[in-house]
Coordinates of C-alpha atoms in Angstrom, one line a residue:
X1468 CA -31.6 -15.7 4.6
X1469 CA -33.8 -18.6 6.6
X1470 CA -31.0 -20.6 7.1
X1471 CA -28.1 -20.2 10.4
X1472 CA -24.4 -21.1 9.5
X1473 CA -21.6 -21.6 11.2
X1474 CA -18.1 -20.3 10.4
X1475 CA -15.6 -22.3 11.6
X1476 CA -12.1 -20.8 12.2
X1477 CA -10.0 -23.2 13.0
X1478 CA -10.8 -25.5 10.0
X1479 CA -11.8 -22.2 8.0
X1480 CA -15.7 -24.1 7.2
X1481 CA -19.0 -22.7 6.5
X1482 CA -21.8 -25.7 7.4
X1483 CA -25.5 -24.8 7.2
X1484 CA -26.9 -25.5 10.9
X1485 CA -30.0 -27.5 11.5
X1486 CA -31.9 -27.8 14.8
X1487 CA -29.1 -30.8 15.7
X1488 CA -26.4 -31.1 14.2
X1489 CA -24.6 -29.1 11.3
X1490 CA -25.1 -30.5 7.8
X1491 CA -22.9 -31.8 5.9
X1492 CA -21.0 -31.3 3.5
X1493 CA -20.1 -27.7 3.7
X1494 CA -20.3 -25.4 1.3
X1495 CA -16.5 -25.8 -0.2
X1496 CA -17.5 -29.6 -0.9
X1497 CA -20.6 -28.5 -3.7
X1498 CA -17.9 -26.6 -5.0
X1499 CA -19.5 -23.2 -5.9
X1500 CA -16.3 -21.3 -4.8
X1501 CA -14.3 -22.6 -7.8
X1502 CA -17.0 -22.0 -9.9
X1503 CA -16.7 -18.5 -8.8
X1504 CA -13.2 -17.6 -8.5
X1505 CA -12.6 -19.1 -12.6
X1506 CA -16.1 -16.4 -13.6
X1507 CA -13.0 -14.1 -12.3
X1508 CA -10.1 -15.3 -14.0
X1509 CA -7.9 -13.2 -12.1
X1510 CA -4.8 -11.5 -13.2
X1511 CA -3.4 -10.0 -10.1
X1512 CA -0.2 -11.1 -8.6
X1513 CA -1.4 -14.4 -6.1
X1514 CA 0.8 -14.3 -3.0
X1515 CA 2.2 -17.8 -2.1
X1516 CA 1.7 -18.3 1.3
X1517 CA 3.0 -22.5 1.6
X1518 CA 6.8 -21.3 2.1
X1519 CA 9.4 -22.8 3.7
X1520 CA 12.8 -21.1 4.7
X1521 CA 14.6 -21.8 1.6
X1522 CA 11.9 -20.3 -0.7
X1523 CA 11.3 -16.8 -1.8
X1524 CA 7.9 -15.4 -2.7
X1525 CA 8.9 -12.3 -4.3
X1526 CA 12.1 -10.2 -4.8
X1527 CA 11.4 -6.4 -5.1
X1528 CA 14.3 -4.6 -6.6
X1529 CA 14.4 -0.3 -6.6
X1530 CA 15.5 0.1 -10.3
X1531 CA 15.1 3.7 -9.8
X1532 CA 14.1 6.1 -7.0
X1533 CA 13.1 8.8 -9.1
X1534 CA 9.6 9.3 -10.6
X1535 CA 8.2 11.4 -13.6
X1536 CA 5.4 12.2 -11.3
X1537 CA 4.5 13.1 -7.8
X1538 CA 1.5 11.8 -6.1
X1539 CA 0.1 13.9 -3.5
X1540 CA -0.5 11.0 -1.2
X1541 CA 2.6 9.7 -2.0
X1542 CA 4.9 7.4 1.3
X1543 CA 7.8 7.3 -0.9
X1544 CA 8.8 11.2 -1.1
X1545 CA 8.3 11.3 -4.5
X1546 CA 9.8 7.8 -5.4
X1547 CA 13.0 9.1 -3.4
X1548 CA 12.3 7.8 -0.2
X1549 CA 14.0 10.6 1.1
X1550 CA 17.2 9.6 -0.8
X1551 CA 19.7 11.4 -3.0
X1552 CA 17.9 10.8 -6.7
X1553 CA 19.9 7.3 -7.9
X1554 CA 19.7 4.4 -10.2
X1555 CA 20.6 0.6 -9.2
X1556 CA 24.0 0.1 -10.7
X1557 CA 25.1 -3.1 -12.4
X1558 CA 26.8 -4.0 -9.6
X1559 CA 24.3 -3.6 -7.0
X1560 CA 22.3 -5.4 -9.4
X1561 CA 24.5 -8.7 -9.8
X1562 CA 25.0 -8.4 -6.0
X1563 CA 21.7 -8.8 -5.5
X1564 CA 20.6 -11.1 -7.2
X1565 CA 24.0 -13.4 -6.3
X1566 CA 23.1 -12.9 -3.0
X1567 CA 19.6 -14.2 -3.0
X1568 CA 19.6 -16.6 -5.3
X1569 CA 22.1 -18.5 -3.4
X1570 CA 20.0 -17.9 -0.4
X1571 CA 17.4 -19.4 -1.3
X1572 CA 16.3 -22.6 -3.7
X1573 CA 13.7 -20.7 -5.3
X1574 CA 12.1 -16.9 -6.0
X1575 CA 8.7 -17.5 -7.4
X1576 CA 8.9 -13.4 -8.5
X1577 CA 10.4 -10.8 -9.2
X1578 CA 9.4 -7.3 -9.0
X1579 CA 10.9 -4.1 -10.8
X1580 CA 9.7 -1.1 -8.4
X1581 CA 10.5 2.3 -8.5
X1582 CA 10.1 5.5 -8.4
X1583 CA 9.3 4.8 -11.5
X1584 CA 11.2 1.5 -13.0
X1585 CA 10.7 2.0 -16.7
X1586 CA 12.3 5.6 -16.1
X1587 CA 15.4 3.2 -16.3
X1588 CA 14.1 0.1 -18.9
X1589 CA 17.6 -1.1 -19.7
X1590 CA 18.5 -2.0 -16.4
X1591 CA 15.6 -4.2 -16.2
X1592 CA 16.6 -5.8 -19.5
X1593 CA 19.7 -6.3 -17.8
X1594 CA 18.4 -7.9 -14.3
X1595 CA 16.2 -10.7 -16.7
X1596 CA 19.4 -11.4 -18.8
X1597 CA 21.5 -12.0 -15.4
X1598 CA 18.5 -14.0 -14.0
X1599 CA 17.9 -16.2 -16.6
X1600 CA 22.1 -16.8 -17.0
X1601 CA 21.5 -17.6 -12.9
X1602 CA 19.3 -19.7 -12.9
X1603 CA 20.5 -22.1 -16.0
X1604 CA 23.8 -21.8 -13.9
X1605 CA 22.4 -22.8 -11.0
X1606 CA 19.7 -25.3 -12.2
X1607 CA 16.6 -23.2 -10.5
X1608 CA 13.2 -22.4 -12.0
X1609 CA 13.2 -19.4 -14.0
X1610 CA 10.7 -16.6 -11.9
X1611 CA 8.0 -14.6 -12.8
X1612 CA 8.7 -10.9 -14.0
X1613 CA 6.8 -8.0 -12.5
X1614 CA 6.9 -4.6 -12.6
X1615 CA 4.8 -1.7 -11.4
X1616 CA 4.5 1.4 -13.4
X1617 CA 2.6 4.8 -13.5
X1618 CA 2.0 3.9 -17.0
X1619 CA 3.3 7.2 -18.6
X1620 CA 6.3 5.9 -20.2
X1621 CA 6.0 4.1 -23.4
X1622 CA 8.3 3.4 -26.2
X1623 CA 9.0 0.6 -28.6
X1624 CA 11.8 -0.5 -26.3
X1625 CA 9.7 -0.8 -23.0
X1626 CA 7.1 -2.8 -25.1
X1627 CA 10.2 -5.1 -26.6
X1628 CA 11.4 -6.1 -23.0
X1629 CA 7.6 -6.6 -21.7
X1630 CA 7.3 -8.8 -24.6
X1631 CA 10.7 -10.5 -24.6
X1632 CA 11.0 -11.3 -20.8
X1633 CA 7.0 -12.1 -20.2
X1634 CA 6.7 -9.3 -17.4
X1635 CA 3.3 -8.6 -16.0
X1636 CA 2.6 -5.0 -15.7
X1637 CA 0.4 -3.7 -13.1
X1638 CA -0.1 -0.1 -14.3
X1639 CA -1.1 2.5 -11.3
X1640 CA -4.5 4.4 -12.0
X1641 CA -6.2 6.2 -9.6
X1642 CA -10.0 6.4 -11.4
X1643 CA -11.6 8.9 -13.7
X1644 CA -9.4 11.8 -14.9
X1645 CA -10.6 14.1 -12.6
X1646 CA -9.4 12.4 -9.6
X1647 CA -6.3 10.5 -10.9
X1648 CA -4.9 14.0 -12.4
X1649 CA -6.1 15.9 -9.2
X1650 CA -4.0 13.4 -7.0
X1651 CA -0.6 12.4 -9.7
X1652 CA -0.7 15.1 -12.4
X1653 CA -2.2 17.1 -15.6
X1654 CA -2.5 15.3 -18.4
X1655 CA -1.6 12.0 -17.6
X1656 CA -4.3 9.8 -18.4
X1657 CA -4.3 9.9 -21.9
X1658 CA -0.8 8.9 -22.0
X1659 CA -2.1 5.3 -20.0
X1660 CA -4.5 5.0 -22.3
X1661 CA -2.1 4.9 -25.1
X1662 CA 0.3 2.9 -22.6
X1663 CA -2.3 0.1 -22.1
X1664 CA -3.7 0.3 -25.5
X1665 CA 0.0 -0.6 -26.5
X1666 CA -0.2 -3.5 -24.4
X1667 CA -3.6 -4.8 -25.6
X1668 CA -2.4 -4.5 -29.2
X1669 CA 0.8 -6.5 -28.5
X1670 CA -1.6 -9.3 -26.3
X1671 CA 0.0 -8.4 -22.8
X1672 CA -2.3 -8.7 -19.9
X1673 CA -2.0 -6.2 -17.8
X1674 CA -3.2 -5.8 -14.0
X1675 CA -4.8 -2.0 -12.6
X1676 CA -4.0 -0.9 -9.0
X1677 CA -5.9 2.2 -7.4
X1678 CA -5.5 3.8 -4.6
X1679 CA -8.1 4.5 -2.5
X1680 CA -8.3 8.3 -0.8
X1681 CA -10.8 11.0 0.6
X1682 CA -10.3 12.4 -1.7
X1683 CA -11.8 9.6 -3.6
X1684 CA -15.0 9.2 -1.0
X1685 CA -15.4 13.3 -0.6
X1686 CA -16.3 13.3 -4.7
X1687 CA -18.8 10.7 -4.5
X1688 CA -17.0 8.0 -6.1
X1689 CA -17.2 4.5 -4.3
X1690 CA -15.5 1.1 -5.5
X1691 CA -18.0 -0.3 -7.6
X1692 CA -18.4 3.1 -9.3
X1693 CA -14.1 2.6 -10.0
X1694 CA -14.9 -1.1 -10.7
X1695 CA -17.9 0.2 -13.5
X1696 CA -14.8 3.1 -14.6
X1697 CA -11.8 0.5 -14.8
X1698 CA -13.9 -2.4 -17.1
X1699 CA -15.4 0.4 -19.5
X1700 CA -12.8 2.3 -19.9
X1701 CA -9.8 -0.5 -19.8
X1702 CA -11.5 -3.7 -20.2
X1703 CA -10.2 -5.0 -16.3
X1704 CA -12.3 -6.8 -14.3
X1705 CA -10.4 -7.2 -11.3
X1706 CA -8.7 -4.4 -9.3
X1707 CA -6.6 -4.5 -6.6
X1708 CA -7.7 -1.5 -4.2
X1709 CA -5.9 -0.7 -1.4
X1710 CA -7.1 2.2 0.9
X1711 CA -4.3 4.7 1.3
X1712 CA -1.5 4.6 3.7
X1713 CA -0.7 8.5 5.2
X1714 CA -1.1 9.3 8.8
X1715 CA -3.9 10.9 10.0
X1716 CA -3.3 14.4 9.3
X1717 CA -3.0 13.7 5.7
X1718 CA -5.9 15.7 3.8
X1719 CA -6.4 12.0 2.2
X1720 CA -6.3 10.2 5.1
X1721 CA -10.1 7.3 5.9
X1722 CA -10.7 6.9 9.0
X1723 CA -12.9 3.5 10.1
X1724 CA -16.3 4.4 9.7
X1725 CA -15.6 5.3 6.0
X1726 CA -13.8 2.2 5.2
X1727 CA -16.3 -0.1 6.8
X1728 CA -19.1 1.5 4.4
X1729 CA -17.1 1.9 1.0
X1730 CA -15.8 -1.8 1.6
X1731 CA -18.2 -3.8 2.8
X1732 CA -21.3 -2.0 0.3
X1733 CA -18.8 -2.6 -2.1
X1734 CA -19.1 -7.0 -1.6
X1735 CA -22.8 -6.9 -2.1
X1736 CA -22.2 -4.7 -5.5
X1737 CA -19.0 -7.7 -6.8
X1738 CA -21.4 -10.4 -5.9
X1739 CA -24.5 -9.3 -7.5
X1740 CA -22.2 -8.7 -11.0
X1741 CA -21.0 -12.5 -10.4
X1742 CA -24.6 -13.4 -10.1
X1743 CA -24.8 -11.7 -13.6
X1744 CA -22.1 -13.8 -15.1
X1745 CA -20.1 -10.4 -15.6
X1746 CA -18.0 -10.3 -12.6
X1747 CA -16.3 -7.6 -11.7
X1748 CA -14.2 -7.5 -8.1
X1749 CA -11.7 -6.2 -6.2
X1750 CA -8.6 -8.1 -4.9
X1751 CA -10.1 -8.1 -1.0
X1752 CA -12.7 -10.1 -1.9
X1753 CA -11.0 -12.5 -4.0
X1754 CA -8.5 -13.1 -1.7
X1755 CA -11.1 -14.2 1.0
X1756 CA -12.6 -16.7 -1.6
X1757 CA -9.1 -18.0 -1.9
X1758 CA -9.1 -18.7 1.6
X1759 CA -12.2 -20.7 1.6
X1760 CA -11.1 -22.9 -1.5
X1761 CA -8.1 -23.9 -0.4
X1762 CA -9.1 -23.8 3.6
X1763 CA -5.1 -21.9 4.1
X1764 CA -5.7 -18.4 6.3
X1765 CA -4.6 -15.4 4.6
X1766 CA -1.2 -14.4 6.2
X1767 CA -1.1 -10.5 7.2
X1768 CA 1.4 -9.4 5.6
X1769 CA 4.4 -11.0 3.9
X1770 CA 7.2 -8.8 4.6
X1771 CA 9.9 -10.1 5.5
X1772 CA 8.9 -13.8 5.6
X1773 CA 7.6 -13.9 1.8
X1774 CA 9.5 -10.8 0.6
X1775 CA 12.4 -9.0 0.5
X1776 CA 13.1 -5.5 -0.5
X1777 CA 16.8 -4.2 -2.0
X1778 CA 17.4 -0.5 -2.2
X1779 CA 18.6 1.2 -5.6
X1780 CA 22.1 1.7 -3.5
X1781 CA 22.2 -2.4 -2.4
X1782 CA 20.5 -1.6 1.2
X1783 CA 17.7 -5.0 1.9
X1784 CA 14.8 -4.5 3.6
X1785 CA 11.6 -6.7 4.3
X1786 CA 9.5 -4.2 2.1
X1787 CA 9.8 -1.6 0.0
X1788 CA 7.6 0.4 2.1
X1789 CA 10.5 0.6 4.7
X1790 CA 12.8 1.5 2.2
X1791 CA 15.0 4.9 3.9
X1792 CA 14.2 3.6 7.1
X1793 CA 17.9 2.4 8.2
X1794 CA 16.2 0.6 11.7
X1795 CA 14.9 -2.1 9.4
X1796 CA 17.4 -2.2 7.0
X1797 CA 19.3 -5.2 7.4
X1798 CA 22.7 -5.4 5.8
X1799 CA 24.0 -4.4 2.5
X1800 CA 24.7 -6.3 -0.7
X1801 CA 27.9 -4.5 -1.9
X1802 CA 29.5 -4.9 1.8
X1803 CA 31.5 -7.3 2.9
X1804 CA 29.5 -8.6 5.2
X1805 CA 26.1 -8.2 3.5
X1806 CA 24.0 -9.1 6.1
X1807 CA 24.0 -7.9 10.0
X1808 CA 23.1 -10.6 12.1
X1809 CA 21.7 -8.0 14.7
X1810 CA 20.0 -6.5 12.3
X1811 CA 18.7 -9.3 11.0
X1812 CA 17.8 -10.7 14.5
X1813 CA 16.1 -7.2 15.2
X1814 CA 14.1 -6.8 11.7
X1815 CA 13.2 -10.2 12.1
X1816 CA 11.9 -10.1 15.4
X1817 CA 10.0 -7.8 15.0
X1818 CA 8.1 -9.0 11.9
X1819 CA 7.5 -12.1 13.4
X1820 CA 5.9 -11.0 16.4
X1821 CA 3.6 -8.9 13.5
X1822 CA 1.7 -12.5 12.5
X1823 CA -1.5 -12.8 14.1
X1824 CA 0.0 -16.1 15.7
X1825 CA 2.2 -13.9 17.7
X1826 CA -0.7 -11.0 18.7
X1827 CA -3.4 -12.4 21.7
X1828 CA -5.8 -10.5 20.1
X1829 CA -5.8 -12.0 16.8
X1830 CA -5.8 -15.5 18.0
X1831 CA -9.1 -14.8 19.9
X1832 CA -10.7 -13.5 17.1
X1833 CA -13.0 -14.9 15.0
X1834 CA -11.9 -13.6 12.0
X1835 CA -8.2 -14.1 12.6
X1836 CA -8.0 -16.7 9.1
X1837 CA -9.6 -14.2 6.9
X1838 CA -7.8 -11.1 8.2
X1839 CA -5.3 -9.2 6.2
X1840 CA -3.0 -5.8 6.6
X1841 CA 0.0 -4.2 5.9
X1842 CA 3.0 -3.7 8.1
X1843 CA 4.5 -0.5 6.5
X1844 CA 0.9 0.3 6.6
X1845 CA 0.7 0.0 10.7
X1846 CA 4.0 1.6 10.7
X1847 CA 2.8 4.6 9.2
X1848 CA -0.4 5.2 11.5
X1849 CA 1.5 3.2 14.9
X1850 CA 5.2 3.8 14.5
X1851 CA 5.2 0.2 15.2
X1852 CA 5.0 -2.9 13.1
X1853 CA 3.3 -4.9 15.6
X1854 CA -0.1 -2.5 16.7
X1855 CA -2.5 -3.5 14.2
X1856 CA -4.9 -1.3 12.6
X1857 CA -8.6 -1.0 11.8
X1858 CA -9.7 -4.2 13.3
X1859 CA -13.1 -3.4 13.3
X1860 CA -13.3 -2.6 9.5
X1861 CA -11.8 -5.8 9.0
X1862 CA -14.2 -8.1 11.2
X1863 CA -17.0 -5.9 9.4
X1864 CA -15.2 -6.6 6.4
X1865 CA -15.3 -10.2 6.9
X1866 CA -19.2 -10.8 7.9
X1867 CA -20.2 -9.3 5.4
X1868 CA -18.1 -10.9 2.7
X1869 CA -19.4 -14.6 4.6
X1870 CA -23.2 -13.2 4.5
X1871 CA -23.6 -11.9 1.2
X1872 CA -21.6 -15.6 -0.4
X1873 CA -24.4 -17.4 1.6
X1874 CA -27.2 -15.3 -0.1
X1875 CA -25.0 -16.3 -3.1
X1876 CA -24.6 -19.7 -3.1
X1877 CA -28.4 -20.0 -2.1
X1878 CA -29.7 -17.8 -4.4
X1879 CA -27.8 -20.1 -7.0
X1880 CA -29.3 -23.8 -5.6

């Protein structure tokens, strides 16, 4: 790479540097960034970060905290989250969705979360019947459906409601047999292969999430070897691959040095197969691309701001990763007063003083636009939301991604 570049956070610019001056224009303005991102053509849930107070990004509701399974590295007790086993009632359900829809003017998604939700795929038949009744009530926009599933579960029924309601599925998958069964059960793969086989046959994209574990790095197994795995084996070229969240004395636990090397080798590997025409990525790396095209910082985490959370037993939280935790649980939708205002003013708080506008240290890094986390995440490791973690993964994280799309784009000019 002869040529110096400047990254520019506050305008979030790249501009090639000359011996006087920078020259213009930068790289978004010869527009190889789109050119990128549509070789992609991503599937994975986009979080909308251009809110305002009366909009919603997403709604998660706990259809069921029971699962079928139970992952070793698992935060939610075994879908439970420490809670007596239970399904949302209709109730709860109408209560819910009353209650925030009337909130706000608009919820751009809605998520179906578990446990495992189609444990329980009649209640979620019923929650997109009572939305859609809502919102023509109401006049809104009709949301997006989601839901998240192990992938175990099929039945003509679950496929009718995918189909009838338009829900994107983002089916959990750990990687090649050996390690998904070793970390969520025996003979469990070949029942997502006939689960996602399903949904190819009846045209229903579907999205793949993997965790990332030790367990994971101790076999050899990086992320473009699950990136090679996930598009031969299910035809997915983007994957969103999160490292896992367990506190340090978890057996699965990454500490930083492994995460800066499985990450950051990993960018070199997605931009070489984009280079190729035959992308294949993870949901890290697009997300920094999306930064660049639409020069908007990533935002840390959207708990709480961009999403809210409701129990299987009406309890609202800013994210499902809090769910059992009654210090951030904020009122109750079947009481009669549903929200605590000091709770709210608590919870709320606190997740504010989480943004990286809020933390000094993040506002004198460099990095600060393209930085990203998890709250529940921090939680886990900190006990507090506002301590954030593995900051110098992340700046690693970041150069690298900014070197190796310079040796792209000049590679391709």
């Amino acid at each position: 790479m002869g040529n110096q570049y400047i990254f520019s956070k506050y305008n979030i610019s790249l501009f090639k540097k000359n011996q006087r001056s920078f020259d213009l224009p930068s790289l978004h303005e010869t527009n190889p960034l789109k050119e990128i991102f549509q070789q992609i053509d991503s599937n994975l849930e986009i979080e909308n970060q251009n809110l305002d107070d009366k909009e919603l990004d997403r709604l998660t509701l706990n259809i069921v905290n029971k699962c079928n399974l139970n992952c070793k590295y698992c935060y939610a007790k075994g879908g439970s989250y420490g809670n007596p086993i239970d399904t949302i009632s209709y109730k709860t359900l109408v209560n819910a969705i009353d209650l925030i829809f009337h909130k706000f003017n608009h919820i751009n998604k809605i998520q179906y979360f578990g446990g495992e939700p189609l444990l329980a795929p009649n209640i979620i038949s019923e929650a997109c019947e009572y939305i859609l009744d809502v919102c023509t009530r109401l006049n809104k926009r009709v949301p997006m459906f989601y839901v998240v599933t192990n992938g175990t579960n099929l039945s003509d029924s679950i496929l009718d409601i995918i189909n009838k309601y338009s829900i994107k599925v983002t089916v959990s998958i750990d990687g090649p047999t050996i390690i998904h069964e070793t970390l969520r059960g025996i003979n469990t793969m070949q029942k997502i292969v006939e689960f996602t086989s399903a949904l190819k046959e009846n045209n229903n994209r579907f999205s793949i999430e993997c965790t990332y574990t030790k367990l994971h790095y101790d076999s050899n197994i990086l992320i473009e070897d699950l990136l090679e795995y996930f598009f031969n084996t299910f035809g997915v070229r983007e994957v969103h691959i999160p490292w896992v969240s367990v506190d340090k004395g978890s057996p699965f636990f990454l500490d930083e040095k492994v995460l800066k090397n499985v990450y950051t080798r990993a960018i070199k590997y997605c931009f070489r197969t984009i280079a190729n025409k035959s992308p294949l990525t993870f949901s890290f790396l697009t997300r920094l691309l999306r930064v660049l095209i639409t020069r908007s910082p990533t935002s840390y985490c959207p708990a709480g701001g961009g999403t809210i959370s409701i129990s299987t037993t009406g309890d609202i939280y800013p994210c499902f990763m809090f769910i059992g935790n009654n210090a951030y649980s904020i009122g109750n939708v079947n009481s009669d007063v549903q929200i605590k205002d000091n709770k709210y003013l608590f919870v709320r708080n606190q997740v504010i003083d989480a943004r990286k506008s809020m933390n000094k240290t993040c506002k004198s890094c460099w990095a600060e636009p393209l930085c990203f986390g998890c709250i529940g995440a921090d939680y886990i490791l900190t006990g507090s939301l506002t301590q954030k973690t593995y900051c110098s993964f992340k700046r690693a994280f970041a150069e690298k991604f900014i070197k190796e799309l310079i040796l792209f784009v000049e590679s391709a000019h």
